[in-house]
Coordinates of C-alpha atoms in Angstrom, one line a residue:
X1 CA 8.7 -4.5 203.5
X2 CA 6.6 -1.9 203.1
X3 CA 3.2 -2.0 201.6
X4 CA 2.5 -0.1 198.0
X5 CA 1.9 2.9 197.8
X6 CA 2.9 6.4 198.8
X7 CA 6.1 5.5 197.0
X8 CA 7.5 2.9 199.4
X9 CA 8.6 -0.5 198.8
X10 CA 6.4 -3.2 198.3
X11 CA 4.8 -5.3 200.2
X12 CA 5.5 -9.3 199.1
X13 CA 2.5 -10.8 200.9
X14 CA -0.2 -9.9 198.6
X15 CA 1.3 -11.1 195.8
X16 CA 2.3 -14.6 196.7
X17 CA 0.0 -16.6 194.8
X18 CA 0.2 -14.2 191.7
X19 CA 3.9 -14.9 192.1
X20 CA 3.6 -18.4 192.1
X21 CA 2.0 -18.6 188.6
X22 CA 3.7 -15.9 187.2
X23 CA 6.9 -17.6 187.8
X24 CA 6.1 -20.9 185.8
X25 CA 5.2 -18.1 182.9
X26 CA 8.1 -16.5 182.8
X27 CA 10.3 -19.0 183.1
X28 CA 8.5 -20.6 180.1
X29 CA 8.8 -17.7 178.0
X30 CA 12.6 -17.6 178.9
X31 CA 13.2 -20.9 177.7
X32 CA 11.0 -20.0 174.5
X33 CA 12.8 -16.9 174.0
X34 CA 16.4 -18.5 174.6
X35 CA 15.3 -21.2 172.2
X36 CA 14.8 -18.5 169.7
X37 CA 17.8 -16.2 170.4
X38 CA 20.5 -18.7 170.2
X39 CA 23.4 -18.7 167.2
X40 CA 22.8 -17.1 164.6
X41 CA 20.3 -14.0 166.2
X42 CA 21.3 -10.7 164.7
X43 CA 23.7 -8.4 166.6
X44 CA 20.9 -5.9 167.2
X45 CA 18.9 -8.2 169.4
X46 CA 22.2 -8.4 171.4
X47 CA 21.6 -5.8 174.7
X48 CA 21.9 -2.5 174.3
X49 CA 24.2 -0.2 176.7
X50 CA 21.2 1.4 178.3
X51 CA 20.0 0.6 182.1
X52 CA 16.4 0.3 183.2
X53 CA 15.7 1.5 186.9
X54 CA 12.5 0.0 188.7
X55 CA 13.3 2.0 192.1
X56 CA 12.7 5.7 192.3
X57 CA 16.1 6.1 194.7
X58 CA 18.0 4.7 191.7
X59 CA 16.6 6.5 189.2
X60 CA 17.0 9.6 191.2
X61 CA 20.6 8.7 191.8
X62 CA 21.8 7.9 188.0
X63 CA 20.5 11.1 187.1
X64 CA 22.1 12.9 189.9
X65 CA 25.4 10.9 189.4
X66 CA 25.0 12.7 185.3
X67 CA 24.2 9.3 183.9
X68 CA 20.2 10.1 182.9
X69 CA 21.3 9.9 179.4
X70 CA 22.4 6.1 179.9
X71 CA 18.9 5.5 181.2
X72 CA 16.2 3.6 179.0
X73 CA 13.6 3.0 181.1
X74 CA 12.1 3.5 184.4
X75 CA 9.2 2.4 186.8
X76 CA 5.7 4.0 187.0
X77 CA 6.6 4.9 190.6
X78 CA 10.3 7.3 189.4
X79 CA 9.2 10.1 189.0
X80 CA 12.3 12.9 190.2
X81 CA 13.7 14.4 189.0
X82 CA 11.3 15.7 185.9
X83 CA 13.9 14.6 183.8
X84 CA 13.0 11.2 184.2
X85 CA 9.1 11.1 183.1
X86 CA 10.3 11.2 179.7
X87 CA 11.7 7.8 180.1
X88 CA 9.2 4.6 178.9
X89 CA 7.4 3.1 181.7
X90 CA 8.6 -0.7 182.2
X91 CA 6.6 -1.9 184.9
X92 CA 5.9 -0.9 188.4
X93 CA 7.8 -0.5 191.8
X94 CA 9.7 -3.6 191.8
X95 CA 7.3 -4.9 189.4
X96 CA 8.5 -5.2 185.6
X97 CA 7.1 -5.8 182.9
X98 CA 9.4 -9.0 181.1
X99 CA 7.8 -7.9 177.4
X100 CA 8.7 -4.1 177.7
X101 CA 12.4 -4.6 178.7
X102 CA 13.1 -7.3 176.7
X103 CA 11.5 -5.0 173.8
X104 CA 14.4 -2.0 174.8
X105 CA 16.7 -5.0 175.6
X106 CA 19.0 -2.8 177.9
X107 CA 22.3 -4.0 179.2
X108 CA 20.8 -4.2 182.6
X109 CA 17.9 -3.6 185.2
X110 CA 18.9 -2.5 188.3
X111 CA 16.0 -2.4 191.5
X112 CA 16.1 -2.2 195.3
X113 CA 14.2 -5.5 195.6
X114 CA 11.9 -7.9 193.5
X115 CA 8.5 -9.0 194.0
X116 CA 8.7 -12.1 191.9
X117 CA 12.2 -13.2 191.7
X118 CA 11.8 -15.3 188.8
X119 CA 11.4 -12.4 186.5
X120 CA 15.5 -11.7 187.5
X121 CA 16.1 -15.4 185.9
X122 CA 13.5 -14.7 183.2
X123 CA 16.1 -11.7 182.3
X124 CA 19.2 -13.2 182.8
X125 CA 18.5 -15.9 180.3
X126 CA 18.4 -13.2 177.9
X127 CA 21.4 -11.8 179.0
X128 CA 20.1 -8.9 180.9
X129 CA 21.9 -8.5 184.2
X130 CA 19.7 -8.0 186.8
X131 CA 21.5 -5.8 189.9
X132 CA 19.6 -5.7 193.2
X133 CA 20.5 -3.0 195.8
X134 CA 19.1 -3.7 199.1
X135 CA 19.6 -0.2 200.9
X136 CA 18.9 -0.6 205.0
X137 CA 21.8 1.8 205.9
X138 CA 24.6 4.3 205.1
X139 CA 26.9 1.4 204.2
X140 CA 24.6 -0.1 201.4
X141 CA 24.1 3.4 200.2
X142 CA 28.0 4.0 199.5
X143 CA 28.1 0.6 198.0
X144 CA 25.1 1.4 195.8
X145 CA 26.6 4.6 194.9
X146 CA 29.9 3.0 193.9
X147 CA 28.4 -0.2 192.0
X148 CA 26.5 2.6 189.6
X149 CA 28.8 4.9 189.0
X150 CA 30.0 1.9 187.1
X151 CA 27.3 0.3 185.7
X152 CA 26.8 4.4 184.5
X153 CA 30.4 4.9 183.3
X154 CA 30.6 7.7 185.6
X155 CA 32.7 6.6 188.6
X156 CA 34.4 10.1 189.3
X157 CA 30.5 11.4 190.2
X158 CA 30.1 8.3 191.9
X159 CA 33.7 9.5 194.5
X160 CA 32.7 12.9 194.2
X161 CA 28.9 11.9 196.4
X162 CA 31.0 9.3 198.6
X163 CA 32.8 12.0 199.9
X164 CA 30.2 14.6 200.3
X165 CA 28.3 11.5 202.6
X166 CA 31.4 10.6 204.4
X167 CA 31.8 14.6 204.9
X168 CA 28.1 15.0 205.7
X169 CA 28.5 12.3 208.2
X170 CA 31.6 14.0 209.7
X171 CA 29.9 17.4 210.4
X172 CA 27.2 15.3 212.0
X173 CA 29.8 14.2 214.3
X174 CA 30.9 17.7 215.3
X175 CA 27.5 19.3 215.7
X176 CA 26.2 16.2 217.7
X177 CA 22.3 16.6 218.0
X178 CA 19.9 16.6 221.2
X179 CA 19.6 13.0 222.1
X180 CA 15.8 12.5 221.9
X181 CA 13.1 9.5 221.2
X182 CA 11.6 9.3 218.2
X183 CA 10.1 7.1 215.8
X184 CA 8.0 7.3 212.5
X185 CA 4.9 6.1 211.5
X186 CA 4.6 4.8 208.0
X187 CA 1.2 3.8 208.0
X188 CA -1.9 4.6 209.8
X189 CA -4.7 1.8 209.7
X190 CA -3.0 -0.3 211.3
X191 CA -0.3 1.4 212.6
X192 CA 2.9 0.7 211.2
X193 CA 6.0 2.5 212.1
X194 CA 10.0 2.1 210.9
X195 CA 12.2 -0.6 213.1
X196 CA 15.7 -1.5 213.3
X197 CA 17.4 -2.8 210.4
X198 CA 15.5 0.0 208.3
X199 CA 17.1 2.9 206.2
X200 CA 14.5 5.2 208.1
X201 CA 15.4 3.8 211.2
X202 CA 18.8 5.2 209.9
X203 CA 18.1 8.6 209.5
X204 CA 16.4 8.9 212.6
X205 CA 19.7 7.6 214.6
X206 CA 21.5 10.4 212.8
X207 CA 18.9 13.2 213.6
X208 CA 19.8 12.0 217.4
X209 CA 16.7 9.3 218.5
X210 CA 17.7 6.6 221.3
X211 CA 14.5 5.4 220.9
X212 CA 14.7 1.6 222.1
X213 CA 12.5 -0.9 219.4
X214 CA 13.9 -4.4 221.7
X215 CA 15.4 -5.7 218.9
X216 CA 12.3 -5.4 216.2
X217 CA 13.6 -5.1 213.3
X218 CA 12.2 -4.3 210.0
X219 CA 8.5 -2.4 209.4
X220 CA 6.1 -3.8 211.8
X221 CA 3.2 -3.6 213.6
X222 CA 3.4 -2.4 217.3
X223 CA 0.8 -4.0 220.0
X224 CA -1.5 -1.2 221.1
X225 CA 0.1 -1.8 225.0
X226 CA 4.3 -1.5 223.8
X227 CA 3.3 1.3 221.7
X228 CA 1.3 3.5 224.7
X229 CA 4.0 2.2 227.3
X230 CA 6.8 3.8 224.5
X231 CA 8.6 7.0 226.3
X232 CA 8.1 9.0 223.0
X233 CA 9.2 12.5 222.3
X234 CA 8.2 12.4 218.7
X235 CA 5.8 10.7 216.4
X236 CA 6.6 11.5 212.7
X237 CA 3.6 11.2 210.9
X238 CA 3.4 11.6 206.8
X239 CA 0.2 13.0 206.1
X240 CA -1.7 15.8 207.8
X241 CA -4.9 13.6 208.2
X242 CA -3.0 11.3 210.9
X243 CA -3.0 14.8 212.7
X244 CA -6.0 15.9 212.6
X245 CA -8.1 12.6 213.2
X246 CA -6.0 9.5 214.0
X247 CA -8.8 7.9 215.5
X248 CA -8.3 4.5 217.8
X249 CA -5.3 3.6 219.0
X250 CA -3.5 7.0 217.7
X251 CA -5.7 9.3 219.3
X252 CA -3.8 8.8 222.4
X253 CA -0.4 9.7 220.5
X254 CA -2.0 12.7 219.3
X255 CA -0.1 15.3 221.4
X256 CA 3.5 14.0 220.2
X257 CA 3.0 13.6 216.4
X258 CA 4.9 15.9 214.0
X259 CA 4.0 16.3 210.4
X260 CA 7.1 16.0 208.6
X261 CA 7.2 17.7 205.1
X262 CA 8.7 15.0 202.8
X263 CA 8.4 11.9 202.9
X264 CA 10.7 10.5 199.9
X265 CA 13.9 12.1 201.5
X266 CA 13.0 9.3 204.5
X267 CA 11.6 6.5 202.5
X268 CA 13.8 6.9 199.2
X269 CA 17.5 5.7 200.0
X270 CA 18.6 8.2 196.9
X271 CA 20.7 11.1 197.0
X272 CA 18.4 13.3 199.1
X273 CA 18.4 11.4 202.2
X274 CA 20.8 14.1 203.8
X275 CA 18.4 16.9 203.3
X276 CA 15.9 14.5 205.0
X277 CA 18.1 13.7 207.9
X278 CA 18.7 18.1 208.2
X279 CA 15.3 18.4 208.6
X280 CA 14.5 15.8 211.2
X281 CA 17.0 17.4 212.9
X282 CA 15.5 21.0 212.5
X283 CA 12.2 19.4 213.7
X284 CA 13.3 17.2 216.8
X285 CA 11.6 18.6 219.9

């Protein structure tokens, strides 16, 4: 995962022991709340029709798909298109708040990944369905696309932007780009770059990089000597500070790091990916 912060996904490891005792809260405060909702609890406290989004590339992609009006709530960290900021706040990045959804009570919360997977059960004993969408590649993404065009009621969007990927990925194929080796650094201090089994690590395959990462999958930290002995062409860096004073290790990388403009249409598995993937390609050296 990657750490919080410059909206990316989370990392777990920092809140493991929070986790731990949050868990054993939640799960009481299910059972309490199940206790209290059982026969006889009014038809309103039944869940509504609505969908919460705790991922920015979902949120982005209801709205896009024209479900925004099915939308009851978001996290802290959506915030595209401006449509969305006028949708309640109901927790962070992977990070809800139990009390504020079950106040909204929508049909369903839909995320990319959790950091405490109890809060899912917590949910579910209300009845909430909780929907996670792991997105590492062009594949998940259709699948994602498809499984909210129906949560949203609007599965004819949801064909309509399968076939606009399948026919971005087809011109792709015809303009084939010049095969080069790349890679892109997420993080600074330490350094941190995109790996196999990544979306990012995605994009960059389509933009044409045969960069080799020996099977390391996932974001991780490269040792100072496989990541001076790596035959780059490219370093995509995020922030113009990395340019202008890396410092330690990445002062030796200086002289092949490229600013790229955007970094949600890498990092953000929504519906602007492709205009990420044009880009690297307009950038590639």
């Amino acid at each position: 995962m990657i750490p919080l912060g410059r909206n990316r996904e989370p990392n777990h490891a920092m809140f493991v022991k929070p986790a731990i005792l949050l868990s054993l809260c939640l799960l009481c405060l299910a059972t309490t709340l199940r206790g209290q909702s059982g026969r006889g609890v009014p038809q309103e406290n039944s869940p509504s029709g609505g969908i919460v989004s705790l991922s920015p590339a979902l949120t982005e992609l209801a709205f896009f798909l024209g479900g925004g009006d099915r939308m009851v709530g978001r996290s802290s960290a959506c915030d595209a298109p401006s449509q969305a900021l006028s949708l309640p706040v109901m927790g962070d990045f992977a990070l809800p708040s139990l009390e504020k959804i079950l106040a909204v009570r929508p049909r369903a919360v839909v995320s990319n990944d959790l950091v405490n997977p109890a809060v899912a059960k917590a949910l579910e004993a209300q009845g909430i369905a909780v929907e996670l969408f792991p997105c590492r590649n062009v594949e998940e993404y259709l699948a994602m696309v498809e499984r909210m065009g129906e949560l949203l009621s609007c599965p004819r969007e949801a064909q309509k932007e399968r076939q606009r990927i399948l026919d971005f990925l087809e011109e792709m194929k015809r303009n084939p780009p010049k095969p080069h080796r790349t890679m892109a650094l997420i993080w600074e201090h330490p350094p941190m770059v995109a790996g196999e089994g990544t979306f990012c690590f995605e994009l960059l395959r389509l933009a044409g990089s045969t960069m080799d990462f020996q099977g390391r999958q996932g974001y991780f930290t490269p040792g100072a000597e496989w990541l001076l002995s790596c035959p780059l062409d490219c370093l995509w860096v995020f922030h113009p500070e990395a340019l202008e004073s890396p410092g330690g290790l990445l002062e030796a990388l200086k002289g092949k790091m490229r600013l790229f403009p955007q970094e949600d249409l890498l990092f953000r598995p929504g519906p602007r990916w492709t205009e990420g993937v044009r880009l690297l390609r307009e950038g590639q050296p």
